[in-house]
Amino acid sequence: MNGIPDVNETAKRRLAFQKAFSQEHGGWRKKSLIADAKFETAANKEFKKQERRLSKTDSVSDEEGFAPGLLPDAFPEDYAAFNLLVTLREGAISLAKVIRCFENGKVFITHVESRKALSDLKQYQLFLQVVCTHETFDNVCGAARQSPLISDLKLLEEKEPEKKDIWFPKHISDLDKCTHLITRFEPDLDYTHPVSVLTEGNFFLSQRSDFKAAFGFRVGQAIPRVEYTEEENATWAHVYRHLKDLFPTHACKEHIDVFKLLEMEGGFCEEKIPQLEDVSNFLKRKTGFQLRPVAGLLSARDFLASLAFRTFQCTQYVRHGAKPDHSPEPDCIHELLGHVPMLADPKFAQFAQELGLATLGVSDENIEKFATLFWFTVEFGLCKQNGELRAYGAGMLSSYGELQNSLSGAPTVKEFDPMVTAVQEYKDDDFQPILFVVESFEDMMTKMRQYVASIDREFDLSYDPYTQSVKILDHNSALEEVAGGLQHDVNMLVHVMNRFNRPV
């Protein structure tokens, strides 16, 4: 299964839209969480327009978005649009043959998407939008159901436009579904091969089975161990030495303290790249956060949602040794040296989780804003400590050039205000020209909570650390359960305070 097959002009238009958007916003492979969020917002808007056009049962002309030459100037009056969900039999690997089951029936295929079936990840599904007469549609579906490649075919009935609930994970095991929801087609990434060559910037993913294994990872499994090459370990050592020299004068106290612990307990050393499983176990002991291997395909929404379950999606591949000070996409050096030490700090871990919880079920526009807030805090945040600026953002703590620049006086430093920060333009192709500083992590948390309270969301959530799930607080019994837990915590605090205040 190699993504979406090029079977008609509509699929080409979809890909053209993605390329045009990427080129307009910084290049096809130049990625950041904000760029992903902006892409998803634009793509969703575009394809919602297509859905509205295709739901019409009257004539539809090329003036309404169809490519010239794909369809006649107008559909005949007896043509209608039909949405189909086609489930393939296990082992069916030729999408072209499946498509031909419908093309042979002389229908117009106007949209194609593929995904793994949510109920059974061994099966694949196609979402097809076809245009034809009702009689032709019945004949085509009857023939398609006889195909040995198709196990099920379901007509998705058109409904009146309504506000759709946005799916989000409600239990940590739902992150398995996030990983497999491929929301965009990337022609330079072969999903069936463990090695992906990215031509831009002479950068490549040099991993083998570990890259492939990330697709099959499930909650509760041990993270596969990787045998890194000598070149990869040398790249790690080069970055490690340079950053360790800068940390005492540039990094925040929390990062410095945890980094020392990681060298003692978490497997950090200059000679070799630590294994994610060992580092993840260290994190669990400190703050309950854990690492999850990812192949770099998550959407901004899914990445942020993972934080709600104290899970950080972490790559295992290493940047190219020719450019050890730079990686166009997050690699394990960035995440191990930058993110991990901060996620092992209790206050910062709480901030990261609350940021993730705030993104569950919100609009695409708000995902963009939260991605921007993540960028200017978790990735490129400064804080004040002992009257001096210090870095706590992983984007700086994992890049010695960025770290030096952050405290050089070159960037414009602004006070952190979520309302302002959430709409700040950003750069991902050079050193950051604008940075935001927080007075303390406590102050950052307070401001973010106030901002989250202003977001329009139709429900509130509570995280249960015992079941690693989120509960929607939409009925009295859910509120009573949360209140009972809070009452227990309050009683314990009162008891301890009374003990402290007892006369000796």
Coordinates of C-alpha atoms in Angstrom, one line a residue:
M1 CA 0.0 0.0 0.0
N2 CA 1.9 3.1 -1.2
G3 CA -0.4 5.9 -0.1
I4 CA -3.1 7.2 -2.5
P5 CA -2.8 6.0 -6.1
D6 CA -2.8 8.4 -8.9
V7 CA -6.0 7.2 -10.6
N8 CA -7.6 10.5 -11.7
E9 CA -7.2 14.2 -12.0
T10 CA -8.9 14.9 -8.7
A11 CA -6.2 13.0 -6.8
K12 CA -3.7 15.1 -8.8
R13 CA -5.4 18.3 -7.7
R14 CA -5.2 17.1 -4.1
L15 CA -1.5 16.6 -4.4
A16 CA -1.1 19.9 -6.3
F17 CA -2.8 21.7 -3.4
Q18 CA -0.4 20.1 -0.9
K19 CA 2.6 21.0 -2.9
A20 CA 1.4 24.6 -3.5
F21 CA 0.7 25.1 0.2
S22 CA 4.1 23.6 1.2
Q23 CA 6.0 25.8 -1.2
E24 CA 4.2 28.9 -0.2
H25 CA 4.9 28.2 3.5
G26 CA 8.5 27.3 3.5
G27 CA 9.2 24.3 1.3
W28 CA 8.0 20.7 0.8
R29 CA 10.1 19.1 3.5
K30 CA 10.8 22.1 5.8
K31 CA 8.5 21.0 8.7
S32 CA 7.4 22.4 12.0
L33 CA 4.4 21.8 14.2
I34 CA 2.9 25.1 13.2
A35 CA 3.4 24.4 9.5
D36 CA 1.7 21.0 9.9
A37 CA -1.2 22.7 11.8
K38 CA -1.6 25.4 9.1
F39 CA -1.5 22.8 6.4
E40 CA -4.2 20.7 8.1
T41 CA -6.4 23.8 8.5
A42 CA -6.1 24.8 4.9
A43 CA -6.5 21.3 3.6
N44 CA -9.6 20.6 5.7
K45 CA -11.2 23.8 4.5
E46 CA -10.4 22.9 0.9
F47 CA -11.8 19.4 1.1
K48 CA -14.9 20.5 3.0
K49 CA -15.6 22.8 0.0
Q50 CA -15.1 19.8 -2.2
E51 CA -17.5 17.7 -0.1
R52 CA -20.2 20.4 -0.3
R53 CA -19.8 20.6 -4.1
L54 CA -19.9 16.8 -4.4
S55 CA -23.0 16.4 -2.2
K56 CA -25.1 18.3 -4.8
T57 CA -27.4 16.0 -6.8
D58 CA -28.0 18.6 -9.6
S59 CA -25.6 19.4 -12.4
V60 CA -22.0 20.3 -11.4
S61 CA -19.8 22.1 -13.9
D62 CA -16.0 22.5 -14.0
E63 CA -16.5 26.1 -12.9
E64 CA -17.2 24.7 -9.4
G65 CA -13.7 23.2 -9.1
F66 CA -13.4 20.2 -11.5
A67 CA -10.3 20.0 -13.6
P68 CA -10.9 20.9 -17.3
G69 CA -11.3 17.8 -19.4
L70 CA -12.0 15.5 -16.4
L71 CA -15.8 15.7 -16.8
P72 CA -18.3 17.1 -19.3
D73 CA -19.2 20.7 -19.0
A74 CA -22.0 19.7 -16.8
F75 CA -23.3 16.4 -15.3
P76 CA -26.6 15.2 -16.8
E77 CA -29.6 15.9 -14.7
D78 CA -29.9 12.2 -13.7
Y79 CA -26.4 12.1 -12.2
A80 CA -25.7 12.2 -8.5
A81 CA -22.7 12.0 -6.2
F82 CA -22.3 8.9 -3.9
N83 CA -19.8 8.4 -1.1
L84 CA -18.5 4.9 -0.6
L85 CA -16.4 3.3 2.2
V86 CA -14.8 0.2 0.7
T87 CA -13.0 -2.3 3.0
L88 CA -10.4 -4.5 1.4
R89 CA -9.8 -8.1 2.2
E90 CA -6.7 -8.8 4.2
G91 CA -3.8 -9.3 1.8
A92 CA -5.3 -7.2 -0.9
I93 CA -2.4 -5.0 -2.1
S94 CA -3.4 -3.6 -5.4
L95 CA -5.4 -0.4 -5.1
A96 CA -5.4 0.0 -8.9
K97 CA -7.3 -3.3 -9.3
V98 CA -9.8 -2.2 -6.7
I99 CA -10.3 1.2 -8.5
R100 CA -10.8 -0.6 -11.8
C101 CA -13.8 -2.4 -10.3
F102 CA -15.6 0.9 -10.3
E103 CA -14.0 2.5 -13.4
N104 CA -15.1 -0.4 -15.6
G105 CA -18.7 0.5 -14.6
K106 CA -18.3 3.9 -16.3
V107 CA -18.6 6.0 -13.2
F108 CA -16.7 9.2 -12.6
I109 CA -14.3 8.8 -9.6
T110 CA -14.0 12.3 -8.2
H111 CA -12.1 11.7 -4.9
V112 CA -10.0 8.9 -3.4
E113 CA -8.5 8.4 0.0
S114 CA -6.9 5.4 1.7
R115 CA -6.3 4.5 5.3
K116 CA -5.9 1.5 7.6
A117 CA -9.2 0.3 9.0
L118 CA -9.7 1.5 12.6
S119 CA -11.3 -1.7 13.7
D120 CA -8.6 -3.9 12.2
L121 CA -5.2 -2.5 11.3
K122 CA -4.5 -5.5 9.1
Q123 CA -7.2 -4.3 6.6
Y124 CA -7.3 -1.2 4.5
Q125 CA -10.2 1.0 3.5
L126 CA -10.9 3.3 0.6
F127 CA -13.1 6.3 0.7
L128 CA -14.5 7.0 -2.8
Q129 CA -16.7 9.7 -4.2
V130 CA -18.3 8.7 -7.5
V131 CA -20.7 10.5 -9.8
C132 CA -23.1 8.5 -12.0
T133 CA -26.8 7.6 -12.4
H134 CA -28.6 5.7 -9.7
E135 CA -29.0 2.7 -12.0
T136 CA -25.3 2.7 -12.9
F137 CA -24.4 3.0 -9.2
D138 CA -26.5 -0.1 -8.3
N139 CA -24.9 -2.1 -11.1
V140 CA -21.4 -1.1 -10.2
C141 CA -21.8 -1.8 -6.5
G142 CA -23.3 -5.2 -7.3
A143 CA -20.3 -6.1 -9.4
A144 CA -17.8 -4.7 -6.9
R145 CA -19.3 -6.8 -4.1
Q146 CA -18.4 -9.9 -6.1
S147 CA -14.7 -8.9 -6.3
P148 CA -12.4 -11.1 -4.3
L149 CA -10.5 -8.0 -3.3
I150 CA -13.4 -6.3 -1.4
S151 CA -14.8 -7.6 1.9
D152 CA -17.4 -4.8 2.5
L153 CA -18.9 -1.9 0.7
K154 CA -20.9 0.7 2.5
L155 CA -22.8 3.7 1.1
L156 CA -22.4 6.8 3.3
E157 CA -25.7 8.6 3.1
E158 CA -25.7 12.3 2.6
K159 CA -27.0 14.3 5.5
E160 CA -27.8 17.8 6.1
P161 CA -24.7 19.8 7.0
E162 CA -24.2 19.7 10.8
K163 CA -21.5 20.5 13.2
K164 CA -19.3 17.4 13.4
D165 CA -17.7 16.3 16.7
I166 CA -13.9 16.2 16.4
W167 CA -12.5 12.8 17.3
F168 CA -9.8 12.7 19.9
P169 CA -8.1 10.0 22.0
K170 CA -9.9 9.2 25.3
H171 CA -7.5 6.5 26.5
I172 CA -3.8 6.2 26.1
S173 CA -4.4 3.1 23.9
D174 CA -6.2 5.4 21.4
L175 CA -2.8 6.8 20.5
D176 CA -2.3 3.7 18.5
K177 CA -5.0 5.0 16.2
C178 CA -3.4 8.5 16.0
T179 CA -0.2 7.0 14.7
H180 CA -2.0 5.2 11.8
L181 CA -4.2 8.0 10.6
I182 CA -2.2 9.2 7.7
T183 CA -3.7 12.6 6.9
R184 CA -1.6 13.7 3.9
F185 CA 0.2 12.1 1.0
E186 CA 4.0 12.6 0.9
P187 CA 5.4 11.3 -2.4
D188 CA 9.0 11.3 -1.2
L189 CA 8.2 9.0 1.8
D190 CA 7.7 5.3 1.1
Y191 CA 5.6 3.9 3.9
T192 CA 6.5 0.3 3.0
H193 CA 10.3 0.8 3.2
P194 CA 12.4 1.3 6.3
V195 CA 14.7 3.7 4.6
S196 CA 13.4 7.1 3.3
V197 CA 15.6 9.4 1.3
L198 CA 14.8 13.0 1.6
T199 CA 16.6 15.0 -1.1
E200 CA 16.1 18.5 0.2
G201 CA 19.1 19.8 2.2
N202 CA 21.0 16.6 1.6
F203 CA 19.2 15.1 4.6
F204 CA 18.1 11.5 4.9
L205 CA 16.6 9.2 7.4
S206 CA 19.3 6.6 7.8
Q207 CA 17.4 4.2 10.0
R208 CA 16.5 0.7 8.9
S209 CA 14.1 -1.6 10.8
D210 CA 13.5 1.0 13.6
F211 CA 11.9 3.4 11.2
K212 CA 9.5 0.6 10.0
A213 CA 8.9 -0.6 13.6
A214 CA 7.5 2.8 14.7
F215 CA 4.4 2.1 12.5
G216 CA 3.7 -1.1 14.3
F217 CA 4.3 0.1 17.9
R218 CA 1.4 -0.3 20.4
V219 CA 0.9 1.1 23.8
G220 CA 2.4 -1.2 26.5
Q221 CA 5.2 -2.6 24.2
A222 CA 8.9 -2.1 24.9
I223 CA 10.4 0.4 22.5
P224 CA 12.6 -1.4 20.0
R225 CA 16.3 -1.0 20.5
V226 CA 18.4 0.4 17.7
E227 CA 22.0 -0.4 16.7
Y228 CA 23.3 3.0 15.7
T229 CA 26.2 3.3 13.3
E230 CA 29.6 4.7 14.2
E231 CA 28.8 7.8 12.2
E232 CA 25.5 8.3 14.0
N233 CA 27.2 7.9 17.4
A234 CA 29.9 10.4 16.3
T235 CA 27.2 12.9 15.3
W236 CA 25.7 12.5 18.7
A237 CA 29.0 12.9 20.5
H238 CA 29.8 16.1 18.5
V239 CA 26.6 17.8 19.5
Y240 CA 26.7 16.4 23.0
R241 CA 30.2 18.0 23.7
H242 CA 29.3 21.4 22.3
L243 CA 26.0 21.6 24.2
K244 CA 27.3 20.3 27.5
D245 CA 29.9 23.2 27.4
L246 CA 27.0 25.7 27.0
F247 CA 24.5 24.4 29.4
P248 CA 26.0 25.9 32.6
T249 CA 25.7 29.4 31.2
H250 CA 22.7 29.1 28.9
A251 CA 20.3 26.4 30.1
C252 CA 17.7 26.9 32.8
K253 CA 18.4 25.3 36.2
E254 CA 15.8 22.6 35.7
H255 CA 17.4 21.3 32.6
I256 CA 20.9 21.4 34.1
D257 CA 19.8 19.4 37.2
V258 CA 17.9 16.8 35.2
F259 CA 20.7 16.5 32.7
K260 CA 23.1 15.5 35.5
L261 CA 20.6 12.8 36.6
L262 CA 20.3 11.5 33.1
E263 CA 24.0 11.0 33.0
M264 CA 23.8 9.1 36.3
E265 CA 20.6 7.2 35.9
G266 CA 19.2 7.6 32.3
G267 CA 22.0 6.3 30.1
F268 CA 23.3 9.6 28.9
C269 CA 26.9 9.7 27.9
E270 CA 29.0 11.2 25.1
E271 CA 30.1 7.9 23.6
K272 CA 26.8 6.6 22.3
I273 CA 23.1 7.4 21.7
P274 CA 20.9 6.2 24.6
Q275 CA 18.1 3.9 23.9
L276 CA 14.6 5.3 24.1
E277 CA 13.3 2.5 26.3
D278 CA 15.9 3.3 29.0
V279 CA 15.2 7.0 28.8
S280 CA 11.4 6.4 28.8
N281 CA 11.7 4.4 32.0
F282 CA 13.7 7.2 33.6
L283 CA 11.0 9.7 32.6
K284 CA 8.3 7.5 34.1
R285 CA 10.1 7.4 37.4
K286 CA 10.4 11.2 37.5
T287 CA 7.1 12.6 36.2
G288 CA 5.1 9.8 34.6
F289 CA 5.9 10.9 31.1
Q290 CA 6.9 8.2 28.6
L291 CA 8.4 8.2 25.1
R292 CA 6.7 6.6 22.1
P293 CA 8.6 5.9 18.9
V294 CA 7.2 7.6 15.9
A295 CA 8.2 7.7 12.2
G296 CA 7.6 11.4 11.9
L297 CA 4.1 11.2 10.4
L298 CA 1.8 12.6 13.1
S299 CA -0.4 15.6 12.5
A300 CA -0.1 18.6 14.8
R301 CA -3.4 17.6 16.4
D302 CA -2.3 14.1 17.2
F303 CA 1.1 15.1 18.4
L304 CA -0.4 17.6 20.9
A305 CA -3.1 15.1 22.0
S306 CA -0.4 12.7 23.0
L307 CA 0.9 15.1 25.6
A308 CA -2.5 14.9 27.4
F309 CA -1.6 11.3 28.2
R310 CA 2.0 12.2 29.3
T311 CA 3.3 10.6 26.2
F312 CA 5.9 12.3 24.0
Q313 CA 6.2 11.1 20.4
C314 CA 9.9 10.6 19.8
T315 CA 11.9 9.8 16.7
Q316 CA 14.7 7.3 16.7
Y317 CA 16.5 8.4 13.5
V318 CA 19.6 10.7 13.5
R319 CA 20.4 13.8 11.4
H320 CA 22.9 13.6 8.7
G321 CA 26.5 13.6 10.0
A322 CA 27.5 16.3 7.4
K323 CA 25.3 18.8 9.3
P324 CA 25.4 17.9 12.9
D325 CA 24.3 21.3 14.1
H326 CA 21.1 21.3 12.1
S327 CA 18.1 19.0 11.3
P328 CA 15.2 20.1 9.1
E329 CA 13.0 17.8 11.1
P330 CA 13.1 16.6 14.7
D331 CA 15.5 13.8 15.3
C332 CA 16.5 11.8 18.4
I333 CA 19.3 14.2 19.2
H334 CA 16.8 17.1 19.4
E335 CA 14.4 15.2 21.5
L336 CA 16.8 13.5 23.8
L337 CA 19.0 16.5 24.6
G338 CA 16.2 19.1 24.4
H339 CA 12.8 17.7 25.3
V340 CA 13.6 14.8 27.7
P341 CA 15.4 16.8 30.5
M342 CA 12.5 19.3 30.6
L343 CA 9.8 16.6 30.6
A344 CA 11.5 15.1 33.7
D345 CA 10.9 18.3 35.6
P346 CA 7.5 18.0 37.5
K347 CA 6.3 21.6 36.9
F348 CA 7.2 21.6 33.2
A349 CA 5.7 18.1 32.7
Q350 CA 2.4 19.4 34.2
F351 CA 2.5 22.4 31.8
A352 CA 3.1 20.1 28.8
Q353 CA 0.2 17.8 29.8
E354 CA -2.2 20.6 30.4
L355 CA -1.3 22.1 27.0
G356 CA -2.1 18.7 25.5
L357 CA -5.4 18.4 27.3
A358 CA -6.4 21.8 26.1
T359 CA -6.1 20.8 22.5
L360 CA -8.5 17.8 22.7
G361 CA -11.6 18.4 20.5
V362 CA -10.9 22.0 19.6
S363 CA -11.2 23.6 16.1
D364 CA -8.4 23.5 13.5
E365 CA -7.9 27.3 14.0
N366 CA -7.3 26.7 17.7
I367 CA -4.9 23.8 17.0
E368 CA -2.9 26.3 15.0
K369 CA -2.8 28.6 18.0
F370 CA -1.8 25.9 20.4
A371 CA 0.9 24.7 18.0
T372 CA 2.3 28.3 17.9
L373 CA 2.2 28.4 21.7
F374 CA 4.1 25.1 21.8
W375 CA 6.6 26.5 19.4
F376 CA 7.3 29.6 21.5
T377 CA 7.4 27.8 24.9
V378 CA 8.3 24.1 24.7
E379 CA 10.5 24.6 21.6
F380 CA 11.8 28.1 21.9
G381 CA 11.0 29.5 25.3
L382 CA 13.2 31.7 27.6
C383 CA 12.7 32.1 31.3
K384 CA 14.2 34.5 34.0
Q385 CA 16.3 33.0 36.7
N386 CA 18.4 35.0 39.2
G387 CA 17.9 38.1 37.1
E388 CA 19.2 36.5 33.9
L389 CA 17.7 34.9 30.8
R390 CA 18.0 31.2 30.5
A391 CA 16.7 28.8 27.8
Y392 CA 14.2 26.1 28.5
G393 CA 13.0 25.5 24.9
A394 CA 14.2 22.2 23.3
G395 CA 14.8 23.8 19.9
M396 CA 17.6 25.9 21.6
L397 CA 18.8 23.3 24.1
S398 CA 19.5 20.8 21.3
S399 CA 21.3 23.2 18.9
Y400 CA 24.4 25.0 20.0
G401 CA 24.1 27.7 17.4
E402 CA 20.5 28.4 18.3
L403 CA 21.4 28.3 22.0
Q404 CA 24.2 30.8 21.6
N405 CA 22.1 33.1 19.5
S406 CA 19.2 33.0 22.0
L407 CA 21.2 34.8 24.7
S408 CA 23.3 36.9 22.4
G409 CA 21.0 39.9 22.3
A410 CA 20.2 39.4 18.6
P411 CA 16.6 38.2 19.0
T412 CA 13.8 40.5 20.1
V413 CA 12.6 39.2 23.5
K414 CA 8.9 39.8 24.4
E415 CA 7.0 39.0 27.6
F416 CA 5.0 35.9 27.3
D417 CA 1.3 36.6 26.8
P418 CA -0.7 33.7 25.3
M419 CA -3.1 35.9 23.5
V420 CA -0.2 37.6 21.7
T421 CA 2.1 34.6 21.4
A422 CA -0.6 32.4 19.9
V423 CA -0.7 34.5 16.7
Q424 CA 2.9 35.4 16.4
E425 CA 4.5 34.7 13.1
Y426 CA 7.5 32.3 13.3
K427 CA 10.6 31.3 11.3
D428 CA 11.9 27.8 10.9
D429 CA 14.6 28.4 8.3
D430 CA 17.0 30.4 10.4
F431 CA 17.7 31.5 14.0
Q432 CA 14.6 32.7 15.8
P433 CA 14.3 36.5 15.5
I434 CA 11.6 36.7 18.2
L435 CA 11.5 34.9 21.5
F436 CA 9.1 35.0 24.5
V437 CA 10.3 35.0 28.1
V438 CA 8.3 33.9 31.2
E439 CA 8.9 35.1 34.7
S440 CA 8.7 31.5 36.0
F441 CA 7.1 28.2 35.1
E442 CA 4.4 28.9 37.7
D443 CA 3.6 32.2 36.0
M444 CA 3.5 30.5 32.5
M445 CA 1.1 27.9 33.9
T446 CA -1.2 30.5 35.3
K447 CA -1.3 32.5 32.1
M448 CA -1.9 29.4 30.0
R449 CA -4.8 28.3 32.2
Q450 CA -6.4 31.7 31.8
Y451 CA -6.0 31.5 28.0
V452 CA -7.4 27.9 27.9
A453 CA -10.5 29.1 29.8
S454 CA -11.2 31.6 27.1
I455 CA -11.2 28.9 24.3
D456 CA -14.7 28.0 23.1
R457 CA -15.1 24.3 23.7
E458 CA -18.4 22.7 24.4
F459 CA -17.2 20.4 27.1
D460 CA -14.6 20.1 29.9
L461 CA -12.2 17.2 30.5
S462 CA -10.6 15.6 33.5
Y463 CA -7.6 13.3 33.3
D464 CA -7.5 10.1 35.4
P465 CA -3.9 9.1 36.0
Y466 CA -5.0 5.7 37.3
T467 CA -6.7 4.6 34.1
Q468 CA -4.7 6.9 31.8
S469 CA -7.9 8.2 30.3
V470 CA -9.8 11.5 29.9
K471 CA -13.4 11.8 31.0
I472 CA -15.8 14.3 29.5
L473 CA -17.5 16.1 32.4
D474 CA -21.0 16.2 30.9
H475 CA -23.1 14.7 33.6
N476 CA -23.4 14.9 37.4
S477 CA -21.9 11.5 38.2
A478 CA -18.7 12.4 36.4
L479 CA -18.5 15.7 38.4
E480 CA -19.2 13.8 41.6
E481 CA -16.3 11.4 40.9
V482 CA -13.9 14.2 40.2
A483 CA -15.1 16.1 43.3
G484 CA -14.6 13.0 45.4
G485 CA -10.9 12.8 44.4
L486 CA -10.4 16.5 45.0
Q487 CA -12.0 16.3 48.4
H488 CA -9.5 13.5 49.4
D489 CA -6.6 15.7 48.3
V490 CA -7.9 18.7 50.2
N491 CA -8.4 16.6 53.4
M492 CA -4.9 15.3 53.1
L493 CA -3.5 18.9 52.7
V494 CA -5.5 20.1 55.7
H495 CA -4.2 17.2 57.8
V496 CA -0.5 17.9 56.8
M497 CA -0.9 21.6 57.5
N498 CA -2.4 21.0 60.9
R499 CA 0.5 18.7 61.7
F500 CA 3.0 21.4 60.7
N501 CA 1.2 24.0 62.8
R502 CA 1.1 21.8 65.9
P503 CA 3.1 23.2 68.8
V504 CA 6.2 21.2 69.7

